[in-house]
Amino acid sequence: MQKILDAIMADELDALASIPVPESYRGVTVHADEVDMFEGVPHKEKDPRRSLHLDEVRTPELGPGEALVAVMASAINYNTVWTSIFEPVPTFGFLRRYGRTSPLAARHDQPFHVVGSDLAGVVLRTGPGVNNWKPGDEVVAHCLSVELEHPDGHGDTMMDPEQRIWGFETNYGGLAEIALVKTNQLMPKPAHLSWEEAAAPGLVNSTAYRQLVSANGAAMKQGDVVLIWGASGGLGSYATQFALNGGAIPVCVVSSKEKAEICRRMGAELIIDRAAEGYRFWKDEHTQDPGEWKRFGARIRELTGGEDPDIVFEHPGKETFGASVYVARKGGTIVTCASTSGYMHQYDNRYLWMSLKRIIGSHFANYREAYQANRLIAKGKIHPTLSKVYPLAETGQAALDVHHNSHQGKVGVLCLAPEEGLGVRDHELRARHLDAINRFRGV
Ligand SMILES: NC(=O)c1ccc[n+]([C@@H]2O[C@H](COP(=O)([O-])OP(=O)(O)OC[C@H]3O[C@@H](n4cnc5c(N)ncnc54)[C@H](OP(=O)(O)O)[C@@H]3O)[C@@H](O)[C@H]2O)c1
């Protein structure tokens, strides 16, 4: 591994093709024999530092259309939090089912799961049938893994019946020194960013792009009022930038003064601090409070000069969904990709049908959408929202920060990169956007 790192650090990328790939590498794993370790522990007290291990794992054999990538940096996504606390289900079931689909897929079915759905790094090897990528290419990877043997996936690859999220529903993810990806996950690394900055946007940036911008999602247009939950969080920090970049008007919902300040730094003007304003959409576990929906809607109108949201960017789920359906404008769209606070949603359907609103489900992004989202990063139109970076050995703490919502934007992880700030190629473009790139730092 050291030889690989030395070659990357010395900028001798052509040499990588002739340096042997190590038989094993260090990766962050959960263990199949520990899936019951948190039984009876309350949700918030399940601690990823106990379940995430840094193990030596065997390098998987390389199949057709695949690549092994030396991972310089990765990032924490909420899916790693879910995997690490074994909620709503342990991810070993995904690996077992995938493993049954073909002899090659059986590699993924292991008693360990190497997690992580983002990476920035350098291609080490490509499998048979790969022409677009070669050893030495500097890349980022999006997390859509598809087989595309079924007709359904050929209009929109997210519709492939064998669609999986790499590093969550497949093994050999990005929180490791080496990762196994399909080469149709690879995209050029944005040249003006360091490894950890380049790795951070991946999953959430692509998801927010499809959910908000793509015709497969809400198809946002200029002038749209967009209500964004968790506007300084992983998804929200990109949704806010897409709204501003696309001429829409974001109404950012956050839960602290610091998070409100970050939204201002991104250029948002209309901000609701849900903690300071004390919204309680549920009176108790079973009963919502429409009076609170109204108070929330009135606050949005106060900020927008009387307008309701054309689009509600949803992901908190149970806790907010009733309010989201209520506040969307007549004919408006609620677009959802998650249910952090609970997936059994309840809303008053009268407000949906009588006002001709639409609920759209959205999930990750197809290759084209992920590529477009990454292109906007590479052009300096959208910026990483990295707030903090941990070494690989402290991935458990990084995941705990996200689990406890004590983070801002994205939390990065250094894998092979020995320090932050490495890997920048285009210093001129970087200099032009340095303030924006560092917005989330040190908050
Ligand atoms: N389907 C997909 O493809 C996909 C892709 C990415 C993520 N996700 C899912 O989306 C969710 C969010 O991911 P993320 O990366 O954005 O996480 P994140 O970085 O933790 O950000 C989520 C934000 O949502 C807000 N929030 C959390 N609980 C809330 C609640 N009960 N009510 C209102 N706001 C709440 C918080 O902001 P404030 O406290 O400041 O309000 C938090 O910062 C996760 O469940 C994740 O698994 C799905």
XYZ file of C-alpha atoms and ligand atoms in Angstrom:
491
model
C 0.000 0.000 0.000
C 2.859 2.352 0.824
C 4.226 2.024 -2.731
C 0.829 3.000 -4.114
C 0.611 5.992 -1.821
C 4.195 7.017 -2.602
C 3.451 6.933 -6.339
C 0.310 9.044 -5.880
C 2.109 11.538 -3.642
C 5.021 11.760 -6.094
C 2.571 12.324 -8.932
C 3.808 9.197 -10.687
C 0.351 8.007 -11.636
C 1.521 6.091 -14.709
C 3.491 3.810 -12.394
C 0.343 2.572 -10.660
C -0.446 0.007 -13.362
C 2.761 -1.853 -12.554
C 2.641 -1.688 -8.753
C 1.007 -4.866 -7.384
C -2.373 -4.408 -5.732
C -2.066 -5.535 -2.102
C -3.855 -8.731 -1.110
C -5.588 -6.942 1.737
C -6.337 -3.419 2.880
C -7.843 -1.556 5.830
C -11.545 -0.857 5.673
C -14.283 0.300 8.039
C -16.661 -2.581 8.675
C -19.637 -3.769 10.635
C -19.693 -7.430 11.679
C -22.539 -9.865 11.007
C -22.169 -11.443 14.443
C -22.811 -8.069 16.114
C -26.131 -7.075 14.566
C -27.927 -7.584 17.894
C -25.455 -5.555 19.939
C -27.838 -2.600 20.376
C -30.935 -4.592 21.278
C -32.971 -2.600 23.809
C -30.755 0.508 23.414
C -32.711 3.700 22.569
C -32.157 4.951 18.994
C -30.015 7.982 19.872
C -27.851 5.990 22.276
C -26.781 3.430 19.683
C -23.131 4.364 19.271
C -21.412 3.823 15.885
C -18.044 3.902 17.675
C -18.907 0.484 19.104
C -20.113 -1.137 15.887
C -17.721 0.314 13.278
C -14.358 -1.451 13.166
C -11.198 -0.802 11.205
C -10.298 -4.239 9.828
C -7.843 -5.741 7.394
C -9.990 -7.226 4.605
C -9.043 -9.297 1.575
C -8.983 -7.338 -1.671
C -11.871 -8.657 -3.781
C -11.230 -10.158 -7.184
C -11.932 -7.729 -10.038
C -14.823 -8.495 -12.394
C -15.807 -7.241 -15.857
C -16.747 -3.558 -15.933
C -15.257 -2.914 -12.510
C -12.353 -0.996 -11.007
C -10.277 -1.126 -7.870
C -9.623 2.407 -6.651
C -7.037 3.645 -4.164
C -9.246 5.754 -1.904
C -7.615 8.997 -0.797
C -10.687 10.332 1.019
C -14.312 9.514 1.679
C -17.225 11.077 3.560
C -19.916 10.111 6.041
C -23.408 9.629 4.763
C -26.491 8.921 6.771
C -26.624 5.432 5.228
C -23.442 4.581 7.155
C -25.220 5.746 10.304
C -28.128 3.417 9.492
C -25.726 0.515 8.801
C -23.767 1.156 11.992
C -26.830 1.109 14.254
C -28.428 -1.792 12.323
C -31.605 0.255 11.648
C -34.153 -0.104 10.202
C -32.609 -3.476 9.251
C -29.038 -4.847 9.266
C -27.454 -4.373 5.831
C -26.249 -8.000 5.721
C -29.652 -8.954 4.266
C -28.861 -6.739 1.227
C -25.483 -8.437 0.803
C -26.990 -11.928 1.092
C -29.659 -11.197 -1.512
C -27.123 -9.580 -3.864
C -24.773 -12.522 -3.371
C -27.434 -14.934 -4.570
C -27.798 -13.182 -7.953
C -24.550 -14.441 -9.565
C -21.243 -16.147 -8.764
C -19.463 -12.791 -9.092
C -21.947 -11.015 -6.835
C -21.318 -13.714 -4.208
C -18.100 -11.795 -3.386
C -20.286 -9.230 -1.622
C -21.877 -11.702 0.771
C -19.377 -11.719 3.643
C -19.604 -11.794 7.444
C -18.264 -8.215 7.332
C -19.568 -5.183 5.442
C -17.096 -2.521 4.279
C -19.236 0.609 4.323
C -19.072 4.019 2.660
C -20.758 5.493 -0.424
C -18.361 8.261 -1.423
C -14.769 8.359 -2.558
C -12.114 10.449 -4.225
C -9.039 8.546 -5.318
C -6.996 7.024 -8.113
C -7.854 4.038 -10.297
C -5.509 1.089 -9.649
C -6.923 -1.578 -11.964
C -9.818 -1.986 -14.340
C -11.559 -5.241 -15.214
C -12.262 -6.720 -18.658
C -14.356 -4.609 -20.998
C -13.409 -1.218 -19.554
C -12.267 1.349 -22.096
C -13.130 4.722 -20.552
C -10.945 4.515 -17.453
C -7.413 3.347 -16.759
C -4.972 3.009 -13.860
C -3.786 6.422 -12.734
C -7.053 8.275 -13.447
C -8.051 10.659 -10.659
C -11.699 10.043 -9.936
C -14.682 10.434 -7.686
C -17.357 7.741 -7.577
C -21.111 8.080 -7.338
C -22.898 5.311 -5.487
C -25.340 3.879 -8.033
C -24.622 0.207 -8.674
C -26.697 -1.306 -11.495
C -26.584 -4.490 -13.533
C -28.711 -3.252 -16.493
C -29.583 -6.721 -17.755
C -33.302 -5.961 -17.533
C -35.128 -3.609 -19.946
C -36.600 -1.545 -17.099
C -33.269 0.106 -16.314
C -32.637 1.384 -19.786
C -34.823 4.505 -19.664
C -33.567 5.674 -16.286
C -30.938 3.502 -14.598
C -32.511 4.129 -11.183
C -35.334 1.899 -12.450
C -33.072 -1.134 -12.855
C -34.578 -3.951 -10.750
C -30.988 -4.735 -9.673
C -30.298 -1.139 -8.561
C -28.250 -0.880 -5.365
C -26.453 1.766 -3.371
C -22.739 0.936 -3.370
C -21.258 0.674 0.131
C -24.727 0.275 1.647
C -26.402 -2.483 -0.344
C -23.083 -3.744 -1.730
C -19.788 -4.543 -0.036
C -16.326 -2.997 -0.489
C -17.402 0.618 -0.020
C -15.438 3.837 0.135
C -14.532 4.129 3.836
C -11.395 2.129 3.180
C -7.977 2.271 1.555
C -9.214 0.445 -1.560
C -12.725 0.229 -2.968
C -14.433 -1.918 -5.573
C -16.731 -0.013 -7.942
C -18.351 -0.494 -11.301
C -16.622 1.830 -13.762
C -19.963 3.410 -14.668
C -19.786 4.907 -11.166
C -16.622 6.856 -11.988
C -16.457 10.561 -12.749
C -13.495 12.933 -13.085
C -12.260 14.360 -9.806
C -12.870 18.142 -9.713
C -9.373 19.522 -10.292
C -9.593 22.527 -7.963
C -10.513 20.496 -4.883
C -8.489 18.510 -2.387
C -9.221 14.800 -2.028
C -11.491 15.266 0.978
C -13.335 18.196 -0.600
C -13.870 16.220 -3.814
C -15.191 13.188 -1.910
C -17.683 15.125 0.208
C -20.442 16.148 -2.257
C -20.902 12.803 -4.124
C -23.927 11.038 -2.697
C -25.868 13.997 -1.334
C -25.092 16.334 -4.224
C -26.310 13.786 -6.773
C -29.405 13.006 -4.692
C -30.306 16.665 -4.256
C -29.771 17.250 -7.993
C -32.250 14.554 -9.021
C -34.685 15.407 -6.249
C -34.803 19.132 -6.911
C -33.435 19.936 -10.375
C -33.963 16.896 -12.601
C -37.161 16.279 -14.540
C -37.231 12.966 -12.648
C -37.654 15.000 -9.463
C -39.288 18.381 -8.863
C -37.888 20.034 -12.044
C -37.261 23.305 -10.210
C -37.368 26.453 -12.315
C -36.224 29.996 -11.729
C -38.440 31.941 -9.359
C -39.736 28.835 -7.573
C -40.086 29.167 -3.818
C -38.355 26.065 -2.394
C -38.801 25.084 1.239
C -35.667 23.175 2.271
C -35.646 21.140 5.464
C -32.238 20.709 7.106
C -30.848 23.376 4.791
C -27.335 23.285 6.249
C -27.183 19.479 6.454
C -25.849 16.976 3.920
C -28.659 17.066 1.365
C -29.940 20.499 2.303
C -26.627 22.293 1.850
C -26.610 21.221 -1.819
C -30.347 21.805 -2.309
C -29.855 25.365 -1.041
C -27.018 25.932 -3.501
C -28.997 24.428 -6.405
C -31.935 26.683 -5.574
C -29.747 29.795 -5.511
C -27.724 28.759 -8.566
C -30.908 28.061 -10.512
C -32.639 31.357 -9.723
C -35.104 29.916 -7.236
C -35.907 31.323 -3.799
C -34.925 28.973 -0.975
C -36.676 29.125 2.374
C -34.152 27.399 4.614
C -35.243 25.541 7.746
C -32.519 24.887 10.343
C -32.296 24.321 14.090
C -29.706 26.773 15.395
C -28.244 30.258 14.983
C -25.001 28.774 13.658
C -26.828 26.812 10.983
C -28.827 29.905 10.051
C -25.554 31.788 9.652
C -24.211 29.100 7.308
C -27.314 29.439 5.137
C -26.719 33.186 4.995
C -23.132 32.548 3.949
C -24.434 30.417 1.072
C -26.527 33.410 -0.011
C -29.943 32.460 1.350
C -32.019 35.262 2.813
C -35.181 33.549 4.020
C -34.410 31.383 7.016
C -36.522 29.717 9.697
C -34.879 28.535 12.915
C -37.290 25.723 13.813
C -35.746 25.343 17.273
C -35.940 29.034 18.180
C -39.491 29.277 16.853
C -40.459 26.072 18.651
C -42.615 24.252 16.084
C -44.222 21.102 17.491
C -46.117 19.440 14.675
C -47.029 16.469 16.878
C -48.981 17.018 20.142
C -48.137 13.488 21.170
C -46.909 10.316 19.468
C -50.217 9.821 17.640
C -51.694 13.291 17.136
C -50.569 16.078 14.856
C -51.306 19.733 15.518
C -52.688 21.466 12.402
C -52.446 24.744 14.325
C -48.685 24.350 14.160
C -48.826 23.653 10.402
C -50.706 26.940 10.052
C -48.238 28.859 12.211
C -45.403 27.438 10.105
C -47.189 28.304 6.841
C -47.859 31.834 8.075
C -44.165 32.258 8.874
C -43.215 31.149 5.351
C -45.666 33.672 3.898
C -44.264 36.371 6.143
C -40.789 35.696 4.729
C -41.815 35.346 1.078
C -44.257 38.241 0.965
C -47.313 36.007 0.908
C -46.174 33.138 -1.320
C -46.357 29.428 -0.542
C -43.623 26.964 -1.583
C -43.755 25.644 -5.146
C -41.535 22.808 -3.949
C -40.974 21.277 -0.538
C -37.637 19.448 -0.312
C -38.494 16.667 2.166
C -36.374 14.128 4.018
C -37.069 14.411 7.806
C -40.219 12.361 7.191
C -42.750 11.575 9.894
C -42.101 14.628 12.035
C -42.466 17.200 9.237
C -44.396 15.540 6.424
C -47.857 16.689 7.521
C -46.587 20.270 7.645
C -44.845 19.876 4.280
C -48.039 18.749 2.536
C -49.990 21.566 4.196
C -47.643 24.436 3.314
C -46.993 23.541 -0.345
C -48.773 25.909 -2.699
C -51.804 24.897 -4.723
C -50.426 22.643 -7.472
C -47.107 22.460 -5.647
C -44.771 19.509 -5.241
C -43.526 17.707 -2.167
C -40.457 15.727 -3.200
C -39.112 13.227 -0.707
C -36.079 10.955 -0.553
C -36.012 9.888 3.079
C -37.665 9.561 6.468
C -35.020 10.298 9.076
C -37.541 10.760 11.897
C -39.803 7.850 10.925
C -41.160 6.353 7.703
C -44.834 5.883 8.580
C -45.967 9.342 7.466
C -49.313 10.914 8.267
C -50.793 13.913 6.477
C -54.222 15.380 5.813
C -55.051 14.211 2.312
C -57.664 16.958 1.820
C -54.845 19.448 1.459
C -53.259 17.268 -1.198
C -56.161 16.463 -3.486
C -58.244 19.644 -3.099
C -55.182 21.733 -3.849
C -53.900 19.433 -6.593
C -50.519 18.915 -4.979
C -48.156 16.112 -5.909
C -45.884 13.928 -3.809
C -42.858 12.624 -5.684
C -40.569 9.895 -4.417
C -36.931 10.344 -5.351
C -33.930 8.147 -4.707
C -30.249 8.804 -5.424
C -29.614 9.626 -9.105
C -28.799 7.964 -12.395
C -25.269 8.185 -13.852
C -26.207 11.148 -16.043
C -27.686 13.085 -13.100
C -24.723 12.278 -10.858
C -22.381 13.350 -13.648
C -24.234 16.640 -14.132
C -24.129 17.307 -10.400
C -20.388 16.573 -10.290
C -19.838 18.775 -13.349
C -21.352 21.728 -11.473
C -18.866 21.097 -8.651
C -15.978 20.849 -11.136
C -16.983 24.166 -12.706
C -17.114 25.940 -9.361
C -20.860 26.599 -9.589
C -21.680 24.426 -6.578
C -19.228 23.971 -3.715
C -18.388 21.264 -1.210
C -19.868 21.818 2.232
C -17.177 20.080 4.251
C -17.069 21.189 7.883
C -14.765 18.685 9.557
C -12.426 15.845 8.599
C -11.517 12.717 10.578
C -8.872 10.039 10.022
C -10.134 6.622 8.903
C -9.562 5.167 12.377
C -12.066 7.688 13.813
C -14.893 6.961 11.389
C -17.050 5.860 14.340
C -16.830 9.328 15.879
C -17.534 10.934 12.502
C -20.678 8.807 12.142
C -21.711 9.645 15.701
C -21.542 13.380 14.885
C -23.977 12.834 12.010
C -26.189 10.494 14.069
C -26.466 13.187 16.761
C -26.987 15.993 14.237
C -24.075 17.876 15.826
C -22.334 18.314 12.459
C -22.701 20.923 9.708
C -22.862 20.108 5.997
C -20.608 17.141 5.352
C -18.116 15.296 7.530
C -15.069 13.999 5.629
C -12.740 11.061 6.275
C -9.104 10.756 5.178
C -8.390 7.244 3.909
C -4.958 7.017 2.233
C -4.380 10.781 2.166
C -1.933 11.484 5.007
C -3.213 15.018 5.524
C -5.834 17.478 4.325
C -5.357 19.827 1.385
C -3.657 17.396 -1.041
C -4.652 16.569 -4.596
C -5.410 20.089 -5.888
C -4.527 20.509 -9.591
C -6.253 23.700 -10.661
C -5.035 26.338 -8.212
C -6.374 29.238 -10.231
C -9.992 28.015 -10.156
C -9.582 27.167 -6.477
C -8.333 30.674 -5.641
C -11.445 32.149 -7.253
C -13.749 30.102 -5.029
C -11.729 29.652 -1.862
C -14.183 31.440 0.431
C -17.106 29.410 -0.873
C -15.157 26.136 -0.586
C -14.366 26.938 3.062
C -17.776 28.277 4.093
C -18.603 25.361 6.359
C -15.171 25.076 7.947
C -14.771 25.788 11.618
C -18.402 26.602 12.322
N -32.793 8.325 -0.941
C -31.578 8.784 -1.080
O -30.990 8.612 -2.137
C -30.927 9.536 0.021
C -29.714 10.194 -0.241
C -29.112 10.912 0.791
C -29.677 10.927 2.050
N -30.825 10.246 2.279
C -31.456 10.277 3.588
O -31.821 11.625 3.834
C -31.754 11.921 5.221
C -30.904 13.163 5.445
O -29.601 12.920 4.960
P -28.492 14.050 5.114
O -27.238 13.518 4.566
O -29.009 15.345 4.609
O -28.387 14.104 6.708
P -27.898 15.282 7.636
O -26.573 15.777 7.196
O -28.027 14.761 9.029
O -28.923 16.469 7.415
C -30.287 16.318 7.712
C -30.837 17.578 8.326
O -32.229 17.386 8.500
C -32.651 18.130 9.617
N -33.498 17.292 10.447
C -33.156 16.122 11.050
N -34.191 15.671 11.775
C -35.202 16.558 11.615
C -36.517 16.649 12.101
N -37.014 15.715 12.916
N -37.273 17.711 11.738
C -36.772 18.655 10.922
N -35.534 18.629 10.429
C -34.754 17.581 10.765
C -31.420 18.563 10.399
O -31.272 19.963 10.214
P -31.696 21.033 11.355
O -31.531 20.328 12.671
O -30.761 22.152 11.162
O -33.106 21.400 11.064
C -30.265 17.857 9.687
O -29.135 18.683 9.596
C -31.214 10.659 5.879
O -32.287 9.911 6.398
C -30.542 9.915 4.744
O -30.479 8.515 4.961
C -31.477 9.572 1.270
